[in-house]
C-alpha cells in the first residue's frame, strides 16, 4: 500500500503570515508530484506538477519544492491572505502508473483577517 | 470553454440500489478518471478511461464499473450500494497521452448518500 502523508492536518494563521506544509511520499518509483488547492464549494484546482528532483515552482505568492531522493515536497505561501483559505492536496504518481494519482489527506488552511 | 461537468450534484439512495453518475470532460480532453472522497480522507482513485477502455483501476470491488463514450464523456456505475459508498465522487479529465505528469481538471463532484 502506497502512503502519501501530509502535515499538518490543519493550520490556522493570521493574514500576512507566511506558512508552509509538507507532503511525504515514497522515494522509490517516483514519476511526478502534484499539488492541488480545493476551496470550499469549488473544484480542486491544480497548482503545480513537479517531476525533477530539486524542482522549484512558483505561482504568485505560492511556491513548492521537491526532494525525490528523500520523498518530500514543501508548499510555501508567503503573506497569507483570507482567499488562500482552502484544503491543499498533494498527489503522487508512480513510474508504473498510467494516470493513477495517490492523494494525501490534505492540509486545511484557514487564514484569519 | 466548459470545464468538467458532473451530474447530478447530489443523490440519495438506499442500500442495495444501483446508481449512475455522469461526467463530461473539459473540451479537448480524452482521458477521464474517477475518484472517491470519503469524509476526512483524500480522493481515492477508482479507475481511468481512455479510448473507451478502462486503462487502470484502483483498489475498488467489481461493484464499481464504468464506461466511456465516443464523445469522451463517462459514467460511473455502482451496484448493490453499501452505507460505506456514501462519499463525494469526483471526475477529472486530462489532455491526451500520458496523464501522470499532466495536471488534472476536476468537476465539482457528486455527493452520494446511501441510507
mmCIF file of C-alpha atoms in Angstrom:
data_model
loop_
_atom_site.group_PDB
_atom_site.id
_atom_site.type_symbol
_atom_site.label_atom_id
_atom_site.label_comp_id
_atom_site.label_asym_id
_atom_site.label_seq_id
_atom_site.Cartn_x
_atom_site.Cartn_y
_atom_site.Cartn_z
ATOM 1 C CA UNK A 1 0.000 0.000 0.000
ATOM 2 C CA UNK A 2 1.369 3.339 -1.073
ATOM 3 C CA UNK A 3 1.328 6.052 1.621
ATOM 4 C CA UNK A 4 1.206 9.755 0.928
ATOM 5 C CA UNK A 5 1.145 11.758 4.130
ATOM 6 C CA UNK A 6 0.516 15.463 4.613
ATOM 7 C CA UNK A 7 1.228 17.546 7.675
ATOM 8 C CA UNK A 8 -0.120 19.331 9.480
ATOM 9 C CA UNK A 9 -3.715 18.178 9.116
ATOM 10 C CA UNK A 10 -4.947 21.735 9.680
ATOM 11 C CA UNK A 11 -3.419 25.127 10.180
ATOM 12 C CA UNK A 12 -4.742 28.494 11.359
ATOM 13 C CA UNK A 13 -2.705 31.595 10.537
ATOM 14 C CA UNK A 14 -3.223 35.338 10.597
ATOM 15 C CA UNK A 15 -3.405 37.427 7.447
ATOM 16 C CA UNK A 16 0.107 38.364 6.390
ATOM 17 C CA UNK A 17 1.784 35.324 7.957
ATOM 18 C CA UNK A 18 3.893 33.052 5.817
ATOM 19 C CA UNK A 19 3.267 29.349 6.150
ATOM 20 C CA UNK A 20 4.369 26.014 4.802
ATOM 21 C CA UNK A 21 3.220 22.418 4.819
ATOM 22 C CA UNK A 22 4.728 19.080 3.956
ATOM 23 C CA UNK A 23 3.891 16.163 1.705
ATOM 24 C CA UNK A 24 5.749 12.859 2.209
ATOM 25 C CA UNK A 25 5.693 10.167 -0.443
ATOM 26 C CA UNK A 26 7.589 7.003 -1.409
ATOM 27 C CA UNK A 27 11.099 7.792 -2.641
ATOM 28 C CA UNK A 28 11.167 4.790 -4.967
ATOM 29 C CA UNK A 29 9.442 4.500 -8.334
ATOM 30 C CA UNK A 30 8.756 8.249 -8.439
ATOM 31 C CA UNK A 31 7.350 9.892 -11.549
ATOM 32 C CA UNK A 32 5.519 13.090 -10.568
ATOM 33 C CA UNK A 33 4.186 15.019 -7.601
ATOM 34 C CA UNK A 34 1.070 17.178 -7.939
ATOM 35 C CA UNK A 35 -0.283 19.952 -5.692
ATOM 36 C CA UNK A 36 -3.933 20.984 -5.792
ATOM 37 C CA UNK A 37 -5.889 23.710 -3.997
ATOM 38 C CA UNK A 38 -9.506 22.970 -3.090
ATOM 39 C CA UNK A 39 -11.655 25.853 -1.955
ATOM 40 C CA UNK A 40 -14.986 25.171 -0.266
ATOM 41 C CA UNK A 41 -17.852 24.623 -2.731
ATOM 42 C CA UNK A 42 -15.449 24.620 -5.691
ATOM 43 C CA UNK A 43 -13.498 22.022 -7.674
ATOM 44 C CA UNK A 44 -9.903 21.090 -6.854
ATOM 45 C CA UNK A 45 -7.551 23.255 -8.930
ATOM 46 C CA UNK A 46 -4.039 22.283 -9.978
ATOM 47 C CA UNK A 47 -1.215 24.411 -8.601
ATOM 48 C CA UNK A 48 1.911 22.539 -9.678
ATOM 49 C CA UNK A 49 3.126 19.319 -11.246
ATOM 50 C CA UNK A 50 6.746 18.561 -10.447
ATOM 51 C CA UNK A 51 8.861 15.762 -11.881
ATOM 52 C CA UNK A 52 12.542 16.544 -11.253
ATOM 53 C CA UNK A 53 14.481 16.259 -8.006
ATOM 54 C CA UNK A 54 15.284 19.767 -6.778
ATOM 55 C CA UNK A 55 12.459 21.262 -8.826
ATOM 56 C CA UNK A 56 11.054 24.546 -7.563
ATOM 57 C CA UNK A 57 7.804 26.016 -8.885
ATOM 58 C CA UNK A 58 6.219 29.372 -8.149
ATOM 59 C CA UNK A 59 2.787 30.847 -8.797
ATOM 60 C CA UNK A 60 2.303 34.286 -7.299
ATOM 61 C CA UNK A 61 2.798 34.013 -3.531
ATOM 62 C CA UNK A 62 2.760 30.202 -3.591
ATOM 63 C CA UNK A 63 5.837 28.101 -4.241
ATOM 64 C CA UNK A 64 6.778 24.453 -3.940
ATOM 65 C CA UNK A 65 9.955 22.415 -3.724
ATOM 66 C CA UNK A 66 10.606 18.757 -4.427
ATOM 67 C CA UNK A 67 13.073 16.246 -2.987
ATOM 68 C CA UNK A 68 12.543 12.877 -4.660
ATOM 69 C CA UNK A 69 15.549 11.203 -3.027
ATOM 70 C CA UNK A 70 14.125 11.612 0.464
ATOM 71 C CA UNK A 71 10.468 11.654 -0.600
ATOM 72 C CA UNK A 72 9.092 15.024 0.409
ATOM 73 C CA UNK A 73 7.713 18.238 -1.021
ATOM 74 C CA UNK A 74 7.081 21.553 0.698
ATOM 75 C CA UNK A 75 4.397 24.068 -0.234
ATOM 76 C CA UNK A 76 5.036 27.651 0.880
ATOM 77 C CA UNK A 77 2.591 30.543 0.996
ATOM 78 C CA UNK A 78 4.109 33.986 1.515
ATOM 79 C CA UNK A 79 1.977 36.702 3.127
ATOM 80 C CA UNK A 80 -1.183 34.578 3.502
ATOM 81 C CA UNK A 81 -4.492 36.190 2.553
ATOM 82 C CA UNK A 82 -8.029 35.096 3.574
ATOM 83 C CA UNK A 83 -8.614 33.954 -0.020
ATOM 84 C CA UNK A 84 -5.804 31.405 0.444
ATOM 85 C CA UNK A 85 -8.070 29.522 2.863
ATOM 86 C CA UNK A 86 -8.563 26.096 1.294
ATOM 87 C CA UNK A 87 -7.574 22.456 1.515
ATOM 88 C CA UNK A 88 -4.208 21.796 -0.099
ATOM 89 C CA UNK A 89 -3.772 18.309 -1.517
ATOM 90 C CA UNK A 90 -0.640 16.627 -2.796
ATOM 91 C CA UNK A 91 -0.726 13.579 -5.044
ATOM 92 C CA UNK A 92 1.976 11.083 -6.053
ATOM 93 C CA UNK A 93 2.271 9.395 -9.440
ATOM 94 C CA UNK A 94 4.455 6.307 -9.620
ATOM 95 C CA UNK A 95 6.561 5.185 -12.549
ATOM 96 C CA UNK A 96 4.385 2.204 -13.386
ATOM 97 C CA UNK A 97 1.145 4.161 -13.268
ATOM 98 C CA UNK A 98 -0.692 5.235 -16.391
ATOM 99 C CA UNK A 99 -2.500 8.047 -14.676
ATOM 100 C CA UNK A 100 -3.374 6.958 -11.154
ATOM 101 C CA UNK A 101 -2.643 9.601 -8.559
ATOM 102 C CA UNK A 102 -2.407 8.701 -4.880
ATOM 103 C CA UNK A 103 -3.557 11.648 -2.794
ATOM 104 C CA UNK A 104 -2.672 12.644 0.726
ATOM 105 C CA UNK A 105 -5.457 13.513 3.136
ATOM 106 C CA UNK A 106 -4.844 17.229 2.686
ATOM 107 C CA UNK A 107 -3.884 20.213 4.840
ATOM 108 C CA UNK A 108 -6.773 22.545 5.723
ATOM 109 C CA UNK A 109 -5.523 26.124 5.838
ATOM 110 C CA UNK A 110 -7.585 28.877 7.453
ATOM 111 C CA UNK A 111 -6.312 32.459 7.166
ATOM 112 C CA UNK A 112 -7.901 34.827 9.664
ATOM 113 C CA UNK A 113 -8.262 38.535 8.740
ATOM 114 C CA UNK B 1 -14.904 26.808 -22.706
ATOM 115 C CA UNK B 2 -16.825 24.495 -20.411
ATOM 116 C CA UNK B 3 -14.810 22.774 -17.765
ATOM 117 C CA UNK B 4 -15.525 19.336 -16.366
ATOM 118 C CA UNK B 5 -19.221 18.892 -15.639
ATOM 119 C CA UNK B 6 -20.750 16.236 -13.414
ATOM 120 C CA UNK B 7 -24.334 15.247 -12.789
ATOM 121 C CA UNK B 8 -26.222 15.004 -10.590
ATOM 122 C CA UNK B 9 -24.732 17.191 -7.856
ATOM 123 C CA UNK B 10 -26.459 15.311 -5.060
ATOM 124 C CA UNK B 11 -28.049 11.894 -4.860
ATOM 125 C CA UNK B 12 -29.729 9.899 -2.116
ATOM 126 C CA UNK B 13 -30.088 6.141 -2.474
ATOM 127 C CA UNK B 14 -30.865 3.217 -0.209
ATOM 128 C CA UNK B 15 -28.732 0.152 0.442
ATOM 129 C CA UNK B 16 -28.824 -2.402 -2.352
ATOM 130 C CA UNK B 17 -29.792 0.063 -5.043
ATOM 131 C CA UNK B 18 -27.749 0.925 -8.101
ATOM 132 C CA UNK B 19 -26.530 4.380 -9.117
ATOM 133 C CA UNK B 20 -25.099 6.003 -12.255
ATOM 134 C CA UNK B 21 -23.009 9.145 -12.131
ATOM 135 C CA UNK B 22 -22.115 11.127 -15.235
ATOM 136 C CA UNK B 23 -19.157 13.229 -16.313
ATOM 137 C CA UNK B 24 -18.322 15.363 -19.347
ATOM 138 C CA UNK B 25 -14.623 16.160 -19.691
ATOM 139 C CA UNK B 26 -13.120 19.525 -20.438
ATOM 140 C CA UNK B 27 -13.130 20.363 -24.147
ATOM 141 C CA UNK B 28 -10.130 18.771 -25.867
ATOM 142 C CA UNK B 29 -9.579 16.163 -23.152
ATOM 143 C CA UNK B 30 -9.958 12.483 -23.906
ATOM 144 C CA UNK B 31 -8.978 10.867 -20.590
ATOM 145 C CA UNK B 32 -11.350 10.617 -17.647
ATOM 146 C CA UNK B 33 -10.526 9.472 -14.122
ATOM 147 C CA UNK B 34 -12.913 8.867 -11.233
ATOM 148 C CA UNK B 35 -12.063 9.403 -7.570
ATOM 149 C CA UNK B 36 -13.970 8.720 -4.368
ATOM 150 C CA UNK B 37 -13.517 11.057 -1.439
ATOM 151 C CA UNK B 38 -14.815 9.836 1.892
ATOM 152 C CA UNK B 39 -15.069 12.252 4.799
ATOM 153 C CA UNK B 40 -11.680 13.174 6.252
ATOM 154 C CA UNK B 41 -9.698 11.415 3.539
ATOM 155 C CA UNK B 42 -8.013 12.413 0.331
ATOM 156 C CA UNK B 43 -9.521 11.375 -3.002
ATOM 157 C CA UNK B 44 -9.004 7.688 -3.809
ATOM 158 C CA UNK B 45 -8.521 6.521 -7.391
ATOM 159 C CA UNK B 46 -11.310 4.309 -8.723
ATOM 160 C CA UNK B 47 -10.359 3.946 -12.402
ATOM 161 C CA UNK B 48 -9.326 5.776 -15.540
ATOM 162 C CA UNK B 49 -10.835 5.583 -19.010
ATOM 163 C CA UNK B 50 -9.011 6.304 -22.251
ATOM 164 C CA UNK B 51 -10.160 5.450 -25.785
ATOM 165 C CA UNK B 52 -13.333 3.907 -24.321
ATOM 166 C CA UNK B 53 -11.314 1.358 -22.355
ATOM 167 C CA UNK B 54 -10.563 1.068 -18.651
ATOM 168 C CA UNK B 55 -6.839 1.767 -18.647
ATOM 169 C CA UNK B 56 -6.103 1.494 -14.938
ATOM 170 C CA UNK B 57 -8.082 0.510 -11.878
ATOM 171 C CA UNK B 58 -7.671 1.248 -8.199
ATOM 172 C CA UNK B 59 -8.496 -0.987 -5.268
ATOM 173 C CA UNK B 60 -12.271 -0.991 -5.641
ATOM 174 C CA UNK B 61 -14.598 -4.001 -5.916
ATOM 175 C CA UNK B 62 -16.302 -5.076 -9.125
ATOM 176 C CA UNK B 63 -19.493 -3.358 -7.933
ATOM 177 C CA UNK B 64 -17.825 -0.233 -9.305
ATOM 178 C CA UNK B 65 -17.867 -0.162 -13.087
ATOM 179 C CA UNK B 66 -17.618 2.473 -15.718
ATOM 180 C CA UNK B 67 -17.948 3.355 -19.310
ATOM 181 C CA UNK B 68 -16.565 5.921 -21.702
ATOM 182 C CA UNK B 69 -18.478 7.032 -24.777
ATOM 183 C CA UNK B 70 -17.103 8.061 -28.194
ATOM 184 C CA UNK B 71 -17.547 11.736 -27.228
ATOM 185 C CA UNK B 72 -15.217 11.047 -24.228
ATOM 186 C CA UNK B 73 -17.949 11.506 -21.622
ATOM 187 C CA UNK B 74 -18.021 8.868 -18.929
ATOM 188 C CA UNK B 75 -20.297 7.120 -16.467
ATOM 189 C CA UNK B 76 -19.563 5.558 -13.105
ATOM 190 C CA UNK B 77 -21.938 2.805 -12.016
ATOM 191 C CA UNK B 78 -22.126 1.389 -8.535
ATOM 192 C CA UNK B 79 -24.239 -1.724 -7.891
ATOM 193 C CA UNK B 80 -25.554 -3.123 -4.613
ATOM 194 C CA UNK B 81 -24.881 0.095 -2.730
ATOM 195 C CA UNK B 82 -23.486 -0.117 0.782
ATOM 196 C CA UNK B 83 -23.590 2.518 3.506
ATOM 197 C CA UNK B 84 -19.815 2.864 3.086
ATOM 198 C CA UNK B 85 -20.254 4.010 -0.505
ATOM 199 C CA UNK B 86 -21.518 7.358 0.809
ATOM 200 C CA UNK B 87 -18.922 9.831 -0.413
ATOM 201 C CA UNK B 88 -18.141 12.624 -2.835
ATOM 202 C CA UNK B 89 -17.361 11.225 -6.285
ATOM 203 C CA UNK B 90 -15.035 13.367 -8.343
ATOM 204 C CA UNK B 91 -14.430 13.164 -12.059
ATOM 205 C CA UNK B 92 -11.196 14.521 -13.519
ATOM 206 C CA UNK B 93 -10.102 14.917 -17.113
ATOM 207 C CA UNK B 94 -6.720 15.436 -18.662
ATOM 208 C CA UNK B 95 -5.194 16.072 -22.038
ATOM 209 C CA UNK B 96 -4.300 13.287 -24.435
ATOM 210 C CA UNK B 97 -1.416 10.937 -23.855
ATOM 211 C CA UNK B 98 0.324 10.046 -20.637
ATOM 212 C CA UNK B 99 -1.508 11.705 -17.820
ATOM 213 C CA UNK B 100 0.557 11.227 -14.696
ATOM 214 C CA UNK B 101 2.574 14.383 -15.299
ATOM 215 C CA UNK B 102 -0.356 16.351 -16.692
ATOM 216 C CA UNK B 103 -2.460 18.337 -14.275
ATOM 217 C CA UNK B 104 -5.988 17.089 -13.749
ATOM 218 C CA UNK B 105 -9.073 19.233 -14.210
ATOM 219 C CA UNK B 106 -11.777 18.302 -11.734
ATOM 220 C CA UNK B 107 -15.539 18.601 -11.735
ATOM 221 C CA UNK B 108 -17.456 19.768 -8.686
ATOM 222 C CA UNK B 109 -18.369 16.234 -7.742
ATOM 223 C CA UNK B 110 -21.492 14.217 -6.995
ATOM 224 C CA UNK B 111 -22.347 13.836 -3.316
ATOM 225 C CA UNK B 112 -23.835 10.357 -2.859
ATOM 226 C CA UNK B 113 -25.643 9.477 0.345
ATOM 227 C CA UNK B 114 -26.628 5.857 0.943
ATOM 228 C CA UNK B 115 -29.283 5.340 3.624
#
